[in-house]
Amino acid sequence: MPDQSGGESLQALGEILGADGVLTDPAETAPFLTDHRRLYQGRALAVIFPRSVEHVSRVLAFCNERRIGVVPQGGNTGYCGGATPDESGNQVVVSLKRLNRIRSTDPLNYSLVAEAGCILAEVQRAADDAERFFPLSLGSEGTCQIGGNLSTNAGGTSVLRYGMMRDLVLGLEVVLADGRVLSSLTALRKDNTGYDIKSLFLGAEGTLGIITAASIKLFPKVRSSATAFASVPDVRSAVDLLARLRDASGDRVSSFELIPRIAVELTTRHIPGVTDPLAQPYSWYVLCELTSSRAADPLDSLIEEALTTALEDGLVLDAVLARSERDRIALWKLRETIPEAQRLDGASLKHDISIAVSALPRFVERASQWAHENVPDGRLVVYGHVGDGNLHFNLNQAPASERHAFLAREAPLKRAIHDLVREFGGSFSAEHGIGRLKVGELERYASTAELDLMRAVKRAFDPNGVLNPGKVLR
Ligand code: FAD
Ligand code: 2HG
Ligand code: ZN
């Protein structure tokens, strides 16, 4: 039951949003109060559903004046607890799901304007309907929202060719902490007019403003593709193969994912319909895809030739090509369901790291050795976007091991892996952000100058500290 000031706030929010825009019923609010990985369980004064930019603006002006913490939420698929309110019960969760219109498409400018609550897959479809292509692609694309993608600077499986979400933005519409609307939905590719304010909101995880819409870049529609699943002797061979394929294909490699044997075992065991693409087991695999906007591009023969040469040179041990769209979907299903298979198999400890692609083989060797020696009850599940130097250096609890004992290894394991990442000049959070989970890591690994500047930016944008308090910065 909210106290008197809570009751007044609820009434004011109801006046702004209408009765159906404010949820307080515990059964209905429950899904909005915990994160996808169930790392955090929060409470909230209310979960609210604005339908317009004006709604968001009035809500923020009100909350800023009353010093009420506001937690923006998209599809709630984030990995670091950024969209979950704290345990106080005093914060308001702002769900963007009702701001979900594609406002316009401009095929000649290769751009479209989408509201923040559009599901990523719907944005991809809207681009396709306009005979264009929006390349951001994540396992969560049926649920995550473009506002969440912008706010986490999401990566995924086509960064190698098209870049991260940050690289796909032309302009933003953002509501500032005091309710002012920064409307910069420009369709410009060139604009050198002072500081690039919009870039600050990308990856800010809702701590500097609430994004309500974005103008995003489109690309020529993909009309031909070739997808291969190849076994490789080791991580070094995977990295060598990638360099060769980029060279041989005229840089048409759009995805290059590393997959370990255990991921094939976990997905075939836990995910209905997933099968091992090759006849024999191998230690490592890559899933690679070439794409082109030309329907008649001979990508299949190109990848086949490159893989045959690699086979002769010992870089590849065996390979299979997708011969139909169905084959292609099946290969991608194996890759995209690794996180779900990991979850279904038991407890896991995850590290979202990046280093230079060329240094990955040595890093995997060193980090794996540490894990083998120090986490005997864990099994390595190391996979990911090797083309971007980004690996999910994960461990799952070994069969018959004790869940709590395994999870108790989290702190020393994290320290060892992240310290090693630093030694390699890498990042402890490549694509999943900071949220609440990695605030301490940011404090440990960012320089004093970086932290000072980040805090100064936060103060400038949110002097009353109402925007997603406790996320990114303490
Ligand atoms: P949420 O989880 O709702 O929010 C994330 C953060 O953004 C929070 O801090 C929230 O406060 C803030 N936020 C949300 N909307 C707004 C807004 N409109 N304005 C301001 N702040 C906002 N991530 C990758 O990068 N690459 C992957 O390959 C990938 N694969 C995934 C696969 C699976 C199966 C799952 C479950 C997740 C995966 N993710 C991946 C993580 C996640 O999907 C991304 O981080 C995604 O961008 C989050 O979007 P969301 O809409 O769910 O955001
Ligand atoms: C992926 O690449 C996601 O599948 C999730 O980023 C990674 O669960 C993970 O560690
Ligand atoms: Zn990933």
GROMACS .gro file of C-alpha atoms in nm, residues 30 210 238 319 340 382 451 472:
model
    8
   30ALA     CA    1   0.553  -0.885  -1.146
  210ILE     CA    2   1.440   0.843  -2.217
  238ALA     CA    3   3.898  -1.985  -3.670
  319ALA     CA    4   3.204  -2.841  -4.321
  340GLU     CA    5   1.871  -2.077  -2.349
  382VAL     CA    6   3.299  -2.022  -2.472
  451LEU     CA    7   3.494   0.818  -1.429
  472VAL     CA    8   2.607   0.249  -1.474
   0.00000   0.00000   0.00000
